């Protein structure tokens, strides 16, 4: 394979119905360098699967949700020219959804949850490959569990990079010599072959990992917006697409809530210097954002992001003044529970830090265990219903006037915590979730309009 290889990933809306899938197929067929197509589950399907996995539901409620999934998949199947090719396989996958949803331990076993969650991508990749074939593209549906080796942290698995590299070279590289593979984002398997998933939104990460493993030149993330914007276009219609971003800026934006990219996407790209493109599968002619190592401009403020579902934990000990090692104890408890702290401030007797707390996730559970253990060594208080708003840019700490402009834009709001200085690419605020839309709009208006 030449190093001009392109990996193209298509998100849920892009593969949500037959005509949307056709747009994706055209994008793939029009670029002969695209040999790997990574797809998400059709829009809405993963949310339904998450409900089946986590809520305790009556038989009728399960039937209703399974039926909703079946309708989405069948609306695609029924438009296919040669539907008999994939029909039986789709029926089997839907039967699996039904059986797992009714498994008596589904709400308690993360391995079963992952098996269930993986079915969204397994169904969409089957159907998308069939659409490519009817457009005369030599496409094969490839089971990513053969190469996406992960640990066994079900619902939030981490890839084993060297195994992913070795297996991709061994199993994918030969196929893409003369076929396009259509494979599942988000899904992996541990060393025992048990299905795992990479966490919500993880298909972007899959694409970047495959691009890294196969030394691709580019990795395209095709979604429902024409690039990465100055802020989430759902928060303000004044948001505008950015022609280019540096890896650092993009990583910062993704980490601090720009959902258009999964937070882990940039790391593999950075390691192998793979250029990442973000564009709209519906309007490919409108271009998009290039995320590259060296970009032409490095403005002090590039974008504003917002991350939801934050908890602010404050641990306090009157003994801290004397007790060296308190910080160490607190952080060793956090590390033991494998939590990552994002923002942190300290005073003489207290430390405040934020934790990600998305409902129904492994981090929510880990947070509870951590808080219980912290309570045994100090006073712990927890604030909920908070968001983090972040201004992302460059050299923010050394450019005169940047912080005063930012603070004066939001002087009317209560800021629960401020983090600035450690990272030259970001200034973050913890704010009440009810204020965050208005804070983002005020910052956007002052910095970019
Ligand atoms: P996909 O299903 O294709 O992975 P996502 O819904 O995960 O798509 O991501 C696309 C969405 O990300 C957009 O519709 C937009 O609302 C949201 N988003 C958040 N921040 C940004 C941003 N800075 N630029 C563009 N989109 C953003
Ligand atoms: N289907 C998964 C989700 O909705 C993964 C993805 O779309 O990236 O989270
Ligand atoms: Mg996404």
XYZ file of N, CA and C in Angstrom, residues 226-344:
357
model
N -19.779 21.186 8.540
C -18.702 21.338 7.548
C -17.375 21.734 8.207
N -17.017 20.991 9.239
C -15.723 21.208 9.865
C -15.869 21.453 11.343
N -14.728 21.780 11.954
C -14.712 22.165 13.361
C -14.994 23.664 13.390
N -15.919 24.069 14.213
C -16.354 25.466 14.270
C -15.719 26.187 15.472
N -15.871 27.526 15.415
C -15.392 28.359 16.527
C -16.085 27.997 17.844
N -17.303 27.485 17.755
C -17.938 26.848 18.906
C -19.018 25.915 18.382
N -19.656 25.148 19.247
C -20.699 24.231 18.786
C -21.794 25.019 18.066
N -22.000 24.766 16.777
C -23.029 25.530 16.043
C -24.432 25.351 16.622
N -24.614 24.351 17.491
C -25.934 24.224 18.132
C -26.110 25.241 19.250
N -24.997 25.834 19.723
C -25.135 26.830 20.796
C -25.381 28.224 20.200
N -24.698 28.537 19.113
C -24.951 29.838 18.475
C -24.833 29.713 16.952
N -25.743 30.367 16.262
C -25.654 30.312 14.788
C -24.577 31.247 14.251
N -23.900 31.953 15.155
C -22.771 32.800 14.721
C -21.481 31.982 14.615
N -21.499 30.744 15.089
C -20.289 29.903 15.007
C -19.899 29.742 13.543
N -18.601 29.741 13.256
C -18.188 29.545 11.855
C -17.094 28.489 11.756
N -17.067 27.799 10.601
C -16.081 26.725 10.461
C -14.666 27.264 10.357
N -13.721 26.521 10.907
C -12.317 26.926 10.889
C -11.608 26.174 9.759
N -10.890 26.875 8.896
C -10.205 26.172 7.802
C -9.093 25.247 8.294
N -8.411 25.660 9.356
C -7.337 24.803 9.854
C -7.182 24.943 11.363
N -6.575 23.905 11.938
C -6.328 23.846 13.378
C -5.032 23.088 13.593
N -4.325 23.377 14.667
C -3.155 22.555 14.985
C -3.613 21.322 15.756
N -2.771 20.301 15.794
C -3.095 19.112 16.587
C -3.378 19.498 18.040
N -2.569 20.402 18.569
C -2.742 20.780 19.987
C -4.095 21.434 20.218
N -4.439 22.362 19.322
C -5.728 23.044 19.497
C -6.882 22.052 19.378
N -6.793 21.172 18.386
C -7.887 20.207 18.177
C -8.004 19.270 19.371
N -6.861 18.826 19.903
C -6.900 17.914 21.049
C -7.545 18.610 22.240
N -7.177 19.868 22.412
C -7.724 20.641 23.521
C -9.235 20.819 23.359
N -9.647 21.148 22.144
C -11.088 21.339 21.893
C -11.850 20.046 22.157
N -11.296 18.927 21.665
C -11.992 17.644 21.823
C -12.066 17.267 23.299
N -10.957 17.473 24.019
C -10.950 17.133 25.442
C -11.962 17.969 26.208
N -12.087 19.232 25.807
C -12.969 20.114 26.565
C -14.341 20.266 25.920
N -14.774 19.253 25.188
C -16.199 19.174 24.872
C -16.638 19.330 23.429
N -15.717 19.639 22.495
C -16.162 19.745 21.096
C -16.449 18.331 20.581
N -17.713 17.961 20.647
C -18.123 16.580 20.412
C -17.804 16.108 18.988
N -17.550 17.054 18.119
C -17.272 16.687 16.722
C -16.072 15.732 16.613
N -15.186 15.747 17.599
C -14.071 14.788 17.630
C -14.031 14.096 18.985
N -13.884 12.775 18.983
C -13.670 12.065 20.246
C -12.322 12.521 20.829
N -12.249 12.747 22.142
C -11.023 13.299 22.730
C -9.733 12.542 22.387
N -9.829 11.242 22.158
C -8.590 10.483 21.922
C -8.151 10.488 20.457
N -8.904 11.130 19.590
C -8.643 11.025 18.141
C -7.290 11.581 17.716
N -6.887 12.682 18.352
C -5.711 13.382 17.844
C -4.402 12.664 18.180
N -4.396 11.968 19.303
C -3.145 11.333 19.748
C -2.499 10.407 18.707
N -3.252 9.445 18.150
C -2.641 8.583 17.128
C -2.196 9.389 15.901
N -2.995 10.409 15.546
C -2.663 11.222 14.371
C -1.345 11.959 14.609
N -1.212 12.468 15.815
C -0.006 13.202 16.184
C 1.228 12.290 16.144
N 1.060 11.069 16.655
C 2.211 10.146 16.714
C 2.759 9.839 15.332
N 1.873 9.722 14.350
C 2.333 9.370 13.002
C 2.199 10.537 12.010
N 1.917 11.726 12.531
C 1.720 12.898 11.691
C 0.717 12.646 10.551
N -0.418 12.085 10.913
C -1.500 11.864 9.942
C -2.361 13.131 9.908
N -2.564 13.697 8.724
C -3.419 14.898 8.649
C -4.875 14.481 8.808
N -5.602 15.227 9.639
C -7.004 14.871 9.901
C -7.906 15.926 9.259
N -8.906 15.453 8.537
C -9.859 16.355 7.889
C -11.235 16.146 8.522
N -11.958 17.230 8.770
C -13.336 17.108 9.274
C -14.256 17.826 8.296
N -15.266 17.129 7.781
C -16.180 17.761 6.830
C -17.552 17.119 6.879
N -18.471 17.660 6.081
C -19.852 17.168 6.090
C -20.085 16.176 4.949
N -20.592 15.004 5.287
C -20.822 13.998 4.243
C -21.967 14.417 3.327
N -22.789 15.337 3.801
C -23.896 15.814 2.978
C -23.432 16.886 2.006
N -22.427 17.660 2.420
C -21.951 18.769 1.586
C -20.438 18.702 1.430
N -19.929 17.620 0.817
C -18.460 17.505 0.740
C -17.833 18.638 -0.078
N -18.630 19.209 -0.982
C -18.102 20.289 -1.835
C -17.804 21.549 -1.025
N -18.321 21.647 0.191
C -18.086 22.842 1.011
C -16.804 22.784 1.824
N -15.979 21.792 1.586
C -14.682 21.721 2.269
C -14.842 21.394 3.739
N -13.825 21.756 4.503
C -13.882 21.424 5.925
C -12.629 21.921 6.621
N -12.364 21.344 7.777
C -11.215 21.768 8.588
C -10.071 20.775 8.423
N -8.870 21.274 8.205
C -7.669 20.427 8.218
C -6.957 20.587 9.552
N -6.726 19.474 10.196
C -6.000 19.499 11.476
C -4.603 18.964 11.194
N -3.621 19.817 11.372
C -2.261 19.480 10.936
C -1.233 19.864 12.003
N -0.013 19.411 11.778
C 1.044 19.686 12.744
C 1.400 21.178 12.742
N 1.706 21.690 11.567
C 2.075 23.103 11.477
C 0.991 23.841 10.721
N 0.210 24.645 11.433
C -0.762 25.395 10.649
C -0.329 26.846 10.556
N -0.893 27.545 9.566
C -0.355 28.870 9.239
C -0.553 29.885 10.358
N -1.742 29.906 10.919
C -1.969 30.916 11.952
C -2.003 30.261 13.333
N -1.642 31.026 14.326
C -1.715 30.544 15.717
C -2.347 31.631 16.569
N -3.620 31.914 16.371
C -4.250 33.026 17.103
C -4.326 32.750 18.604
N -4.365 33.827 19.385
C -4.425 33.593 20.833
C -5.762 32.971 21.227
N -6.848 33.294 20.524
C -8.127 32.626 20.807
C -8.645 31.989 19.525
N -8.888 30.685 19.572
C -9.319 29.986 18.354
C -10.779 29.540 18.455
N -11.194 29.126 19.626
C -12.529 28.536 19.739
C -12.977 28.525 21.198
N -14.270 28.328 21.391
C -14.825 28.164 22.744
C -15.533 26.816 22.785
N -15.293 26.057 23.843
C -15.973 24.758 23.942
C -16.723 24.676 25.268
N -17.600 23.695 25.342
C -18.358 23.487 26.571
C -18.451 21.971 26.819
N -18.128 21.589 28.034
C -18.249 20.186 28.385
C -19.270 20.016 29.501
N -20.181 19.107 29.287
C -21.282 18.926 30.235
C -20.948 17.880 31.295
N -21.875 17.706 32.245
C -21.812 16.619 33.228
C -20.518 16.601 34.031
N -20.212 17.739 34.621
C -19.014 17.802 35.457
C -19.404 17.755 36.927
N -18.577 17.109 37.736
C -18.754 17.250 39.170
C -17.496 17.910 39.731
N -17.743 18.780 40.674
C -16.632 19.472 41.314
C -16.494 18.907 42.723
N -15.342 18.342 42.993
C -15.111 17.714 44.294
C -14.150 18.606 45.080
N -14.514 18.905 46.302
C -13.599 19.669 47.161
C -13.241 18.805 48.359
N -11.961 18.595 48.542
C -11.522 17.819 49.705
C -10.781 18.767 50.636
N -11.082 18.640 51.878
C -10.614 19.650 52.818
C -10.116 18.963 54.077
N -8.983 19.392 54.543
C -8.553 18.904 55.849
C -7.908 20.046 56.616
N -8.348 20.265 57.812
C -7.700 21.320 58.593
C -6.242 20.989 58.844
N -5.920 19.706 58.677
C -4.543 19.282 58.960
C -3.601 19.550 57.795
N -4.157 20.029 56.660
C -3.312 20.094 55.475
C -2.078 20.968 55.675
N -2.269 22.032 56.491
C -1.141 22.931 56.709
C 0.076 22.191 57.273
N -0.240 21.184 58.076
C 0.876 20.463 58.690
C 1.153 19.151 57.963
N 0.085 18.652 57.319
C 0.192 17.296 56.804
C 0.784 17.266 55.407
N 2.077 17.126 55.367
C 2.686 16.891 54.062
C 2.185 15.544 53.588
N 2.030 15.395 52.313
C 1.595 14.085 51.839
C 0.093 13.959 51.692
N -0.660 15.022 52.061
C -2.112 14.950 51.893
C -2.473 14.856 50.401
N -1.839 15.731 49.609
C -2.078 15.699 48.157
C -1.790 14.311 47.600
N -0.696 13.762 48.066
C -0.298 12.443 47.566
C -1.372 11.402 47.881
N -1.902 11.481 49.110
C -2.931 10.497 49.507
C -4.180 10.646 48.636
N -4.584 11.906 48.443
C -5.787 12.156 47.645
C -5.576 11.607 46.229
N -4.437 11.928 45.665
C -4.234 11.515 44.273
C -3.978 10.022 44.126
N -3.471 9.405 45.173
C -3.291 7.965 45.021
C -4.650 7.259 45.048
N -5.603 7.826 45.800
C -6.956 7.239 45.778
C -7.579 7.432 44.391
N -7.402 8.628 43.848
C -7.958 8.896 42.512
C -7.319 7.964 41.476
N -6.012 7.801 41.595
C -5.303 6.943 40.628
C -5.738 5.490 40.767
N -5.933 5.062 42.002
C -6.341 3.679 42.237
C -7.659 3.366 41.524
N -8.539 4.360 41.479
C -9.832 4.139 40.817
C -9.774 4.493 39.328
N -8.563 4.747 38.836
C -8.330 5.025 37.415
C -9.143 6.220 36.897
N -9.271 7.237 37.739
C -9.982 8.432 37.299
C -8.977 9.453 36.818
N -9.384 10.258 35.838
C -8.471 11.329 35.483
C -9.099 12.651 35.871
N -8.316 13.422 36.591
C -8.766 14.733 37.034
C -8.482 15.715 35.912
N -9.436 16.606 35.632
C -9.212 17.536 34.521
C -8.719 18.883 35.005
N -9.538 19.530 35.860
C -9.162 20.857 36.319
C -8.924 20.782 37.814
N -8.012 21.589 38.285
C -7.694 21.516 39.709
C -7.269 22.891 40.228
